[in-house]
Short mmCIF file of C-alpha atoms and ligand atoms in Angstrom, two decimals:
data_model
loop_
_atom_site.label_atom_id
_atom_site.label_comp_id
_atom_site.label_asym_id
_atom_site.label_seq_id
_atom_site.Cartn_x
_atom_site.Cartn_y
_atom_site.Cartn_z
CA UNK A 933 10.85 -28.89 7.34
CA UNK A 934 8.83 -25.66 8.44
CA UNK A 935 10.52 -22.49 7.70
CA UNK A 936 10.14 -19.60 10.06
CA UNK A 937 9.52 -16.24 8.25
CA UNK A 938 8.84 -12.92 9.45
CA UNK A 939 7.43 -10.39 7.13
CA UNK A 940 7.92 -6.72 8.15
CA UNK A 941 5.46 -3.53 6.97
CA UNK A 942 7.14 -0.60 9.13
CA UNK A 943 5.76 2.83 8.21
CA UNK A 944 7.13 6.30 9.58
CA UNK A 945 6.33 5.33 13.42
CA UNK A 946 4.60 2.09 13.31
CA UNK A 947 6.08 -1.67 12.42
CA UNK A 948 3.60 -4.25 11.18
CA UNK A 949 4.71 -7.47 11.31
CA UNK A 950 3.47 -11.61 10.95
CA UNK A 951 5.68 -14.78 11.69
CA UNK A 952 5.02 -17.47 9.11
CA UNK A 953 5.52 -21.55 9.45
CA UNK A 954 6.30 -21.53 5.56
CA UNK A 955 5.56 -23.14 3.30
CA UNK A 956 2.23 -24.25 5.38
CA UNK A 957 1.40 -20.50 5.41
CA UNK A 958 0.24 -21.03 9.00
CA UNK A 959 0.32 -17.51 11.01
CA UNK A 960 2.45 -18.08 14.48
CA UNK A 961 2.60 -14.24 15.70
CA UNK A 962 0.92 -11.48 14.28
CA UNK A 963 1.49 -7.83 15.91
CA UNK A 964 1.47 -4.19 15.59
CA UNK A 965 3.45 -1.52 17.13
CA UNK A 966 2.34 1.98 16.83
CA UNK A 967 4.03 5.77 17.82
CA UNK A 968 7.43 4.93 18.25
CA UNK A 969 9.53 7.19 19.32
CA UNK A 970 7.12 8.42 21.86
CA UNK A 971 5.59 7.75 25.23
CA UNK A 972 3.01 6.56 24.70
CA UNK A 973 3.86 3.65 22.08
CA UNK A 974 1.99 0.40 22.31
CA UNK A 975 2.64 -3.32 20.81
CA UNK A 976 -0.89 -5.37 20.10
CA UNK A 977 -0.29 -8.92 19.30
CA UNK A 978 -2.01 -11.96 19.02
CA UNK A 979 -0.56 -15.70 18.91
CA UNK A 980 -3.02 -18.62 18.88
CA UNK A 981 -5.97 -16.31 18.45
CA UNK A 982 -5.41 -14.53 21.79
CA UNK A 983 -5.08 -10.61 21.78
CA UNK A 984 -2.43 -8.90 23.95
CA UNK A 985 -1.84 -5.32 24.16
CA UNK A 986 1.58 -3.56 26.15
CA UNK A 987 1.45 0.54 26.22
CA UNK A 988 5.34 1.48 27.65
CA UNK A 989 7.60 4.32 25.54
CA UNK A 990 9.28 2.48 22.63
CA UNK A 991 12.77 4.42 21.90
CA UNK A 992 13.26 3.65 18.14
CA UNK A 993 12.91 0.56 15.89
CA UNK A 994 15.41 -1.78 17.21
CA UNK A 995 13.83 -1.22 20.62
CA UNK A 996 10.67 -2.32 18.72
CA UNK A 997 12.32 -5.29 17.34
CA UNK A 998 14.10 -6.29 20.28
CA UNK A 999 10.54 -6.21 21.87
CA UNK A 1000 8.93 -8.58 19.39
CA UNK A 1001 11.98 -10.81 19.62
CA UNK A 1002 11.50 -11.29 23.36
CA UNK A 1003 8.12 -11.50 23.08
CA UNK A 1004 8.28 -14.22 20.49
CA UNK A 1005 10.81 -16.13 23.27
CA UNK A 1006 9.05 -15.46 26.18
CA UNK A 1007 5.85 -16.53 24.51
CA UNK A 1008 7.71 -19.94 23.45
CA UNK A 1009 6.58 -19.05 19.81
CA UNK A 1010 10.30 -19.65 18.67
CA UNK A 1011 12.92 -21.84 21.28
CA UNK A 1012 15.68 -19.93 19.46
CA UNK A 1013 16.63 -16.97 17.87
CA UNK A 1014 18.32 -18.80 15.11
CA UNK A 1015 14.89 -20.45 13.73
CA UNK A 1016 13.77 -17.74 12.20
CA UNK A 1017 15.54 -17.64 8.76
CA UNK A 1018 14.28 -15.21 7.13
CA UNK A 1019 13.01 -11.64 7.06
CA UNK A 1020 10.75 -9.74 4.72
CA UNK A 1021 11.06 -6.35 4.61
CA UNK A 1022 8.42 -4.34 2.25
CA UNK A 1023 10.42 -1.41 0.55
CA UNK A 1024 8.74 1.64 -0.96
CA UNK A 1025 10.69 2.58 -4.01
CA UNK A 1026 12.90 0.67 -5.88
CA UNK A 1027 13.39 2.95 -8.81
CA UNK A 1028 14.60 1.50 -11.77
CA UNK A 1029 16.45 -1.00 -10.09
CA UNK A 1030 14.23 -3.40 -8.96
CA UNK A 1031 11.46 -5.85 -10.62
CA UNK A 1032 11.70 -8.88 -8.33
CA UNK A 1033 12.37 -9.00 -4.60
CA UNK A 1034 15.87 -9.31 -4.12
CA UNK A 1035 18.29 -10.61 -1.52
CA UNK A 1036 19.57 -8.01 1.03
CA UNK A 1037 23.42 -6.86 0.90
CA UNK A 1038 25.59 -3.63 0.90
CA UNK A 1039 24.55 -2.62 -2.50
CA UNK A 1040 20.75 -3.09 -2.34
CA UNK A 1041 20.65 -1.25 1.28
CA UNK A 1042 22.85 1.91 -0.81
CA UNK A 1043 20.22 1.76 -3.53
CA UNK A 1044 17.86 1.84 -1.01
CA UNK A 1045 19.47 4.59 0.70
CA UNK A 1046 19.74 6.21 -2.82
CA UNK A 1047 16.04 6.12 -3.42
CA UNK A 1048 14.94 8.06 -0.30
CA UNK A 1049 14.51 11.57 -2.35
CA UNK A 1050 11.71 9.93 -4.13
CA UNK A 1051 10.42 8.14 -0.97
CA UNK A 1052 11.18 10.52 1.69
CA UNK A 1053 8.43 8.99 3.73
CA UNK A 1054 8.74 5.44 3.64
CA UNK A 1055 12.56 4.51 2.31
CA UNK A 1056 14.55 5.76 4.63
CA UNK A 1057 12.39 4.28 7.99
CA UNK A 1058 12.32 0.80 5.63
CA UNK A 1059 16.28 1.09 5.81
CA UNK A 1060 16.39 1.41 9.48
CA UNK A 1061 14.49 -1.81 9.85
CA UNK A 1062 16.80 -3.96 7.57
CA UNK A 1063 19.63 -2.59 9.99
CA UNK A 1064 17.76 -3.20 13.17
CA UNK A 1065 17.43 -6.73 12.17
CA UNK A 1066 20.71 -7.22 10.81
CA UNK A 1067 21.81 -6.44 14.52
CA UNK A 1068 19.39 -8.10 16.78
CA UNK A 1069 18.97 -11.84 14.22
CA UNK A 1070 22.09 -11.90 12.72
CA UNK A 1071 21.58 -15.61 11.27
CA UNK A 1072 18.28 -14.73 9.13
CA UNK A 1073 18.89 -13.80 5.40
CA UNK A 1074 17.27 -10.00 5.20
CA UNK A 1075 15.09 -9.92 1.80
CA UNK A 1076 13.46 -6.84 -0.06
CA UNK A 1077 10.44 -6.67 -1.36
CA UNK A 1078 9.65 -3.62 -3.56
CA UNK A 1079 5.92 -1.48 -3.36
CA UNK A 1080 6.98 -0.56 -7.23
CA UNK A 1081 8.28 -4.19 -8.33
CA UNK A 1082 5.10 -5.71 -9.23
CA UNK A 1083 4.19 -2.88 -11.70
CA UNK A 1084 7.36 -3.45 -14.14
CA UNK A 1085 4.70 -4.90 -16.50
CA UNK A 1086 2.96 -1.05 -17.29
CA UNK A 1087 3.76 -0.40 -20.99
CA UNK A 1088 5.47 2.56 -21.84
CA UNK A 1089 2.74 4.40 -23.08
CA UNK A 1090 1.44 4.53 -19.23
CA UNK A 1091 4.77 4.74 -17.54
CA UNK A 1092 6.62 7.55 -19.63
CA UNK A 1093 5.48 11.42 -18.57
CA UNK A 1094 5.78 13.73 -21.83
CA UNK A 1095 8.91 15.49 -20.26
CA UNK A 1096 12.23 15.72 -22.10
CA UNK A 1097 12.95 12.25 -22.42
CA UNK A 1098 16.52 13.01 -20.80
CA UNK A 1099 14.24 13.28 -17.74
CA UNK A 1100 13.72 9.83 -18.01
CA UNK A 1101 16.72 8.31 -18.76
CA UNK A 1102 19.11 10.43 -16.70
CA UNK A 1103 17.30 10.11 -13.79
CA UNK A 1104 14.74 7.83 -13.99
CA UNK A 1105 11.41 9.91 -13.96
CA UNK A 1106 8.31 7.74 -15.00
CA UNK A 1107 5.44 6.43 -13.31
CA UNK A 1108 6.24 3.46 -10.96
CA UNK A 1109 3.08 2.47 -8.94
CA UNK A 1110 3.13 1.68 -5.62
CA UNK A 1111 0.91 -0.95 -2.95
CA UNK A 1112 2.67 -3.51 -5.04
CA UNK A 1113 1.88 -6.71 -2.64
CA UNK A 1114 -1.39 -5.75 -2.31
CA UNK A 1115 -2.34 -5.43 -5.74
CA UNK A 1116 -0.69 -8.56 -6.65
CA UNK A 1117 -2.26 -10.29 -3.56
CA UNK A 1118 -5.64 -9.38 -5.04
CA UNK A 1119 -4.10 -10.80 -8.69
CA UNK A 1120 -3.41 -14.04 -7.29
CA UNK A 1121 -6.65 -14.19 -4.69
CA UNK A 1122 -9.29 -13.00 -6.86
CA UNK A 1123 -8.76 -15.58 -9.32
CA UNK A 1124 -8.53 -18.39 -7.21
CA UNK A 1125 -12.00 -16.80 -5.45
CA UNK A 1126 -13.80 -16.33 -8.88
CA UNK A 1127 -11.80 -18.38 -11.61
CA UNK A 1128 -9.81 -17.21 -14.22
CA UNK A 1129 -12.46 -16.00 -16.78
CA UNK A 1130 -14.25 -13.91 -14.63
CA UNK A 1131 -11.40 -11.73 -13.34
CA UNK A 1132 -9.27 -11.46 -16.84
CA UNK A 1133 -10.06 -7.49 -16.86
CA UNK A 1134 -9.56 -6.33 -13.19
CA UNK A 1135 -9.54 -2.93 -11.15
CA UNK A 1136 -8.30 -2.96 -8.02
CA UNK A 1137 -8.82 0.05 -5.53
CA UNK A 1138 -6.60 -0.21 -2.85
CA UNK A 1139 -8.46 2.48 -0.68
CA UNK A 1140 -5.83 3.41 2.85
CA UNK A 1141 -4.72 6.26 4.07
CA UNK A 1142 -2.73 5.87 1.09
CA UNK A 1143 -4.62 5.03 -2.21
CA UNK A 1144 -4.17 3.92 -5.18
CA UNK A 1145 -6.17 1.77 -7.93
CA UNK A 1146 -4.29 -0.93 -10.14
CA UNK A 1147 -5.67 -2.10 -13.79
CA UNK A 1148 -4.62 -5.88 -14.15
CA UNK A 1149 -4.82 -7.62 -17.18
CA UNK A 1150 -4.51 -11.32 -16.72
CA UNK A 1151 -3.20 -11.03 -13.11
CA UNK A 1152 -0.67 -8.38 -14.64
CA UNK A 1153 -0.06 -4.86 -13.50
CA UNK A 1154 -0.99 -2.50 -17.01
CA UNK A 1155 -1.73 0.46 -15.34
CA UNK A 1156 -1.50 2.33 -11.61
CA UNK A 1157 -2.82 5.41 -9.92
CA UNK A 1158 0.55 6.65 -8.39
CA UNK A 1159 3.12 7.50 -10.01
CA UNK A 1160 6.85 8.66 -10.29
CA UNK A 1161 6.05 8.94 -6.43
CA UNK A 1162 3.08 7.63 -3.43
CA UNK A 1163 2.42 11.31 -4.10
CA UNK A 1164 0.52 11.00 -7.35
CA UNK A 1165 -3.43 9.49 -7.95
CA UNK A 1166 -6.46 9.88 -5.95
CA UNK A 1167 -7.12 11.89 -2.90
CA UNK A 1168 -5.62 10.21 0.06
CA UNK A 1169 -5.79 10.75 3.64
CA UNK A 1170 -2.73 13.69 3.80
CA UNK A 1171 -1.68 13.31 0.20
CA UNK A 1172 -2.82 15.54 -2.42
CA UNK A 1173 -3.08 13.67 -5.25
CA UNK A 1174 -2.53 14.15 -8.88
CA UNK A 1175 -2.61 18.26 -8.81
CA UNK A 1176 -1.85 20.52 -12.05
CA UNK A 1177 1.76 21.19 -11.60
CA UNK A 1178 2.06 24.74 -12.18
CA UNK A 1179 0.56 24.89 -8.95
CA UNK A 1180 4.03 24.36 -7.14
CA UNK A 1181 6.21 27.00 -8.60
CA UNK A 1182 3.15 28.93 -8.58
CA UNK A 1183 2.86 28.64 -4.76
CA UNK A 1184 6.43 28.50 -4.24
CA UNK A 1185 6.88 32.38 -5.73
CA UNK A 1186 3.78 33.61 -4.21
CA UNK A 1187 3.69 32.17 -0.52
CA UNK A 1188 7.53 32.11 -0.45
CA UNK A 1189 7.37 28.59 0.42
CA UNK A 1190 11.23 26.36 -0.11
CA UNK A 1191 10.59 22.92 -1.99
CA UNK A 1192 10.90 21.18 1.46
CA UNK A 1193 7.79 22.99 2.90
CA UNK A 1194 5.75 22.25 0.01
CA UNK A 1195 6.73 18.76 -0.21
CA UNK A 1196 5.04 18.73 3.42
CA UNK A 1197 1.92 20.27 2.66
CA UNK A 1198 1.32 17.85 -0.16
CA UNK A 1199 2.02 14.35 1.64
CA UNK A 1200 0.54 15.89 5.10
CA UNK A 1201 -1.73 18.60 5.11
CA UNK A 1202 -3.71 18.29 2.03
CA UNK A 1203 -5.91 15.05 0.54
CA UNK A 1204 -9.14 14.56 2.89
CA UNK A 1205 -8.01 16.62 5.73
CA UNK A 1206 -6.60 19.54 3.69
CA UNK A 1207 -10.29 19.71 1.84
CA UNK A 1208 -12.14 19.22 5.12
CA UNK A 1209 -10.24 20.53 7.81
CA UNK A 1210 -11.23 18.26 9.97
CA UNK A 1211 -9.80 14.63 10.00
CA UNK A 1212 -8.01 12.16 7.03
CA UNK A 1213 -10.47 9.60 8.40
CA UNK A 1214 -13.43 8.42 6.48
CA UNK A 1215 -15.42 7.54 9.83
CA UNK A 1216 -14.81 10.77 11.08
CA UNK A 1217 -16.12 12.47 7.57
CA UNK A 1218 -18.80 10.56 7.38
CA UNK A 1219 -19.97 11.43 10.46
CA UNK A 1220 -19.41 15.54 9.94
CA UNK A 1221 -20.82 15.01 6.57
CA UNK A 1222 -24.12 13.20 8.29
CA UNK A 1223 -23.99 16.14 10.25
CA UNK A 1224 -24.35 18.95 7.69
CA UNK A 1225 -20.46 19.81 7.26
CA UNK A 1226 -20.33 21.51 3.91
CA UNK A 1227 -16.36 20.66 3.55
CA UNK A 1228 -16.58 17.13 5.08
CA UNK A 1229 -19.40 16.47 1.93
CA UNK A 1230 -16.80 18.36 -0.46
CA UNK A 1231 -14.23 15.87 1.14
CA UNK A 1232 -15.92 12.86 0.15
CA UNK A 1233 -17.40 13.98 -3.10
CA UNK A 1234 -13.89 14.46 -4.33
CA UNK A 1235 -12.98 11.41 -3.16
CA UNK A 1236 -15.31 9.29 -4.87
CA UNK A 1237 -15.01 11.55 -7.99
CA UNK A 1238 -11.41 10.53 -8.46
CA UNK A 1239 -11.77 6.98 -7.81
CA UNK A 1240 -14.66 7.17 -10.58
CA UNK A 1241 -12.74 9.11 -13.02
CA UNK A 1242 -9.87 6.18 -12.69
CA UNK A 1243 -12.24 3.18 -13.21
CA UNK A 1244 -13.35 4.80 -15.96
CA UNK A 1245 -9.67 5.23 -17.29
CA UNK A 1246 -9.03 1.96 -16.40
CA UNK A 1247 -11.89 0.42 -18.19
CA UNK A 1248 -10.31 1.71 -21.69
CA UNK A 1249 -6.77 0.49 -21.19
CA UNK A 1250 -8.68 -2.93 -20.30
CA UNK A 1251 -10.84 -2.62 -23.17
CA UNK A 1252 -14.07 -3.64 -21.08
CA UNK A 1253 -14.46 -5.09 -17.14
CA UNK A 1254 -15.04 -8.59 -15.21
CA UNK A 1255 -14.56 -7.78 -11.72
CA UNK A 1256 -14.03 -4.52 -9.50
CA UNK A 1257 -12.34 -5.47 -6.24
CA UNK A 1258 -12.39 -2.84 -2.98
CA UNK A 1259 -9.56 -3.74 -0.36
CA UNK A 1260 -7.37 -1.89 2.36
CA UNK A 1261 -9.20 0.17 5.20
CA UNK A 1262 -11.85 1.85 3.75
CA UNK A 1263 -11.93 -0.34 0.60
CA UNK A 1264 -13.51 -3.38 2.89
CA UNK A 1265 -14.47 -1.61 5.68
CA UNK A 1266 -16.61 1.41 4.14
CA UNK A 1267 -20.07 0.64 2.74
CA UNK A 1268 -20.62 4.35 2.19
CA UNK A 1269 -17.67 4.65 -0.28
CA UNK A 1270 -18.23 1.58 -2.07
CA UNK A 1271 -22.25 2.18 -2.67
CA UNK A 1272 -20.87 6.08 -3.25
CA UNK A 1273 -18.17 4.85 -5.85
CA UNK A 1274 -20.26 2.29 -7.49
CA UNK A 1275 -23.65 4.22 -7.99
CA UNK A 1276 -22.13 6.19 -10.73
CA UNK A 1277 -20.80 2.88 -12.71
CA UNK A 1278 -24.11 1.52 -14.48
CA UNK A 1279 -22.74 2.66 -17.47
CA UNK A 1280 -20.05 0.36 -17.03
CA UNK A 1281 -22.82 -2.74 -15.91
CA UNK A 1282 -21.71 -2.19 -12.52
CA UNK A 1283 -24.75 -2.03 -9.74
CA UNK A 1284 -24.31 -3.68 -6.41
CA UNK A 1285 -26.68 -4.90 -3.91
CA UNK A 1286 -27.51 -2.99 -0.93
CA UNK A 1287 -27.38 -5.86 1.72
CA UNK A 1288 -24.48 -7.14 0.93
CA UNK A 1289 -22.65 -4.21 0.73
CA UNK A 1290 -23.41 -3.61 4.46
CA UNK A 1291 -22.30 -6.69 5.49
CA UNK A 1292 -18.63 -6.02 3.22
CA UNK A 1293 -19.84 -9.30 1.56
CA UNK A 1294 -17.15 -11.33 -0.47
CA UNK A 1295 -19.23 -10.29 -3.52
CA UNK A 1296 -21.77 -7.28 -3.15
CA UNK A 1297 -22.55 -7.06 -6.88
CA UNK A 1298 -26.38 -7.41 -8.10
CA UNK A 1299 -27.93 -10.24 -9.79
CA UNK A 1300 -28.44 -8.12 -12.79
CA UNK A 1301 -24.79 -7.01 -12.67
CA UNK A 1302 -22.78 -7.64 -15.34
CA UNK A 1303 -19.35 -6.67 -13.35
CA UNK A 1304 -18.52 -8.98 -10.18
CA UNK A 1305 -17.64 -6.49 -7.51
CA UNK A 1306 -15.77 -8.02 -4.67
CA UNK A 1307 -14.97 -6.96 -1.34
CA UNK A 1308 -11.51 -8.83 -0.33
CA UNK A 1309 -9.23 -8.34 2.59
CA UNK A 1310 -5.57 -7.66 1.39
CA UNK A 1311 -2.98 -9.68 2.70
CA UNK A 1312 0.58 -8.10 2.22
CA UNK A 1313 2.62 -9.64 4.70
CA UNK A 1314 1.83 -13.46 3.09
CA UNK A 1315 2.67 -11.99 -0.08
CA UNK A 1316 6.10 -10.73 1.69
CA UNK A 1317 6.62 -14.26 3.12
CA UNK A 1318 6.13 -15.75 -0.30
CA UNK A 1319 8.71 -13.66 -2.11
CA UNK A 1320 10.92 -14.58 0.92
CA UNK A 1321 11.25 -18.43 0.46
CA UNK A 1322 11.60 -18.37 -3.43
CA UNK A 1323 14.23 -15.64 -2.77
CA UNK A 1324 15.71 -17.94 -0.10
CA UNK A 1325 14.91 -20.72 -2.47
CA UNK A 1326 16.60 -19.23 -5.62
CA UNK A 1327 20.10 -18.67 -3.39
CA UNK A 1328 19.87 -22.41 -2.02
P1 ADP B 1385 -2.73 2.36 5.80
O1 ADP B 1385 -2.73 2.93 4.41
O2 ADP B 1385 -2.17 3.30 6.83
O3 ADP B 1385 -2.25 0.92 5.89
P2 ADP B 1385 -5.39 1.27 6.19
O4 ADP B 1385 -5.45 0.46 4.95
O5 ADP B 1385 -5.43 0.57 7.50
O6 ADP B 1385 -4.25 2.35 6.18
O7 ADP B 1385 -6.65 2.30 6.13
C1 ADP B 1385 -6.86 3.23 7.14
C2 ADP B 1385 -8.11 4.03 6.82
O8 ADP B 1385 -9.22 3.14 6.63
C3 ADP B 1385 -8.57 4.95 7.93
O9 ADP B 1385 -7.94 6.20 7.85
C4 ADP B 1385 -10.06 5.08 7.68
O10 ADP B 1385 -10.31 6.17 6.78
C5 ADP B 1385 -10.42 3.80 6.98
N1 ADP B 1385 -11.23 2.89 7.82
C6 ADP B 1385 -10.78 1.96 8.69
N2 ADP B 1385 -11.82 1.32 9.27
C7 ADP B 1385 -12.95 1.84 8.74
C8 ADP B 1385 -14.35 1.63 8.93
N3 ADP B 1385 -14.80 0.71 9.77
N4 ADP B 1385 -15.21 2.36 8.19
C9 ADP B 1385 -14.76 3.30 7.34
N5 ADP B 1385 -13.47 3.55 7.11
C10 ADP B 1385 -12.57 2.84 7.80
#
């Protein structure tokens, strides 16, 4: 019999979400709602192809949930509350604790809770979702799935920071990796898109407003761009990036700043818009840039330096490359950043073709490339759903 699954992406105002006939994979409700907590909040959805879009103040998330249950009733998506079984939830950080999605109870939500100084952004909104559902659909089995589970396969060598190693193993400090559904979305997809052969040596450059690149070695996570935190890796929209770290005590002693309002300036006011001073959006850059702006054209040339530097790190812990895959936001949506990224790689074998990077192609590589480079839409919520039912599965 069809199972009904929800799988839930909320970020710091916003809940993505998609109901799932599992195992059929077959998308029932898919929806969006964005600025909660403010007047203006709206909830886009479409079911059966057809695009709906409400703009009414959302109070907080279980107003948010409440609304998506109602609408999934009054919309005769679901007869019953009770049908839905199961809800994914996508968790930032699971520390050490987690390698596998896990079942929701009183412990897991504490660990959760736990985790939030390393999360601050994403753990603690994650938690209020799990709560808001265990209130308004009681019956469904809550399940978490962690951003920093799919990258327990990094090696040591990668995940351990030259710190005192008490560091490490009194409170956990090593590299994690984050954007774990997505990067193992593109393990499992690019394979079945390309075959197994030509995607044993893989980069994937999950390019958001968060960012981070992933070197998989047969489908397995050996290597990611952030680390011990989302804060860590490329340039991102708000986020810094990797930075020297003598630059924060530095900065703390001789602006005066406390750790809290440094913590801020590196997740919100630095990364694209801190360099350009004008927006964390490529379009927008791209635009300025066109236009002559000296610090949008910084903005981007960092940007695509940092991404190069990593595929060329990446390269050497694969020991060569079969296929460079572009996904998130601007990874299948930006031409610019792709040609940008890529016309700096023919050292690597990697030249792409014009046309079909315009179009965001499935493959935009060049006949006389010796790297496929793919363009692929990521697809975290199915990989959400999936976790769900063999969780489900596994406690049957
Ligand atoms: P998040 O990390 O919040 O999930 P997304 O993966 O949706 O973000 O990426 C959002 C970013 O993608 C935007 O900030 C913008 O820079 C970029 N983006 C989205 N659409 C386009 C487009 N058509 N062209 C260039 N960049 C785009």
């Amino acid at each position: 019999m069809a199972e009904k699954i929800l799988a839930i992406n909320a970020g710091s105002s916003s809940l993505k979400f998609k109901l799932y006939a599992m195992p059929a994979e077959t998308v029932m409700m898919s929806g969006q709602l964005d600025r909660i907590g403010t007047k203006t909040s709206s909830f886009t959805y479409v079911i059966a192809g057809k695009q709906s879009k409400l703009v009414s103040p959302i109070a907080d998330f279980v107003a948010a949930i409440q609304m998506v249950i109602d609408t999934l009733l009054s919309s005769h998506v679901i007869a019953s509350k009770t049908e839905i079984v199961g809800v994914g939830h996508r968790i930032s950080h699971g520390g050490k604790y987690y390698s596998q999605p896990v079942l929701v109870d009183a412990d897991v939500k504490a660990k959760i809770h736990e985790l939030s100084v390393l999360s601050p952004l994403h753990n603690p909104v994650n938690l209020l979702g799990i709560e808001a559902f265990e209130k308004l659909l009681p019956a469904a089995k809550e399940v978490a799935i962690f951003d920093t589970a799919f990258h327990h396969t990094i090696p040591a060598k990668a995940y351990m920071y030259a710190l005192p190693y008490s560091y490490y193993e009194d409170h956990g400090i090593r590299r994690y990796g984050f954007h774990g559904p997505s990067h193992e979305y593109i393990a499992q997809r690019a394979p079945e898109l390309f075959g197994r052969e030509q995607t044993r040596r893989m980069i994937s450059c999950h390019l958001g407003n968060g960012g981070s690149l992933t070197a998989l070695l047969d489908g397995q996570s050996v290597n990611s761009s952030m680390g011990f935190t989302p804060l860590a890796g490329i340039v991102m929209g708000t986020r810094s990036g990797d930075i020297d770290p003598e630059i924060i005590p530095y900065i703390e002693e001789e602006l005066h700043l406390d750790s809290h309002a440094v913590r801020e300036m590196l997740n919100q006011d630095s990364g694209l818009l801190g360099l350009s001073g004008i927006s964390n959006d490529i379009r927008d850059l791209d635009i300025a840039a066109e236009a002559g702006n000296k610090r949008a054209q910084l903005a981007l040339d960092v940007y695509v330096h940092q991404i190069q530097q990593y595929i060329g790190a990446y390269t050497t812990d694969l020991q060569g490359l079969d296929t460079l895959v572009f996904t998130a936001g601007i990874g299948e949506h930006s031409a610019l950043i792709r040609q940008r990224v890529c016309e700096n790689l023919g050292y690597l074998g990697v030249r792409i073709d014009p046309v079909k990077n315009e179009a965001n192609a499935l493959s935009i590589e060049a006949a006389d490339s010796r790297v496929k480079v793919a363009v692929i839409p990521t697809d975290e919520e199915i990989v959400i759903a999936r976790d769900v039912v063999q969780v489900l599965g596994d406690q049957a």
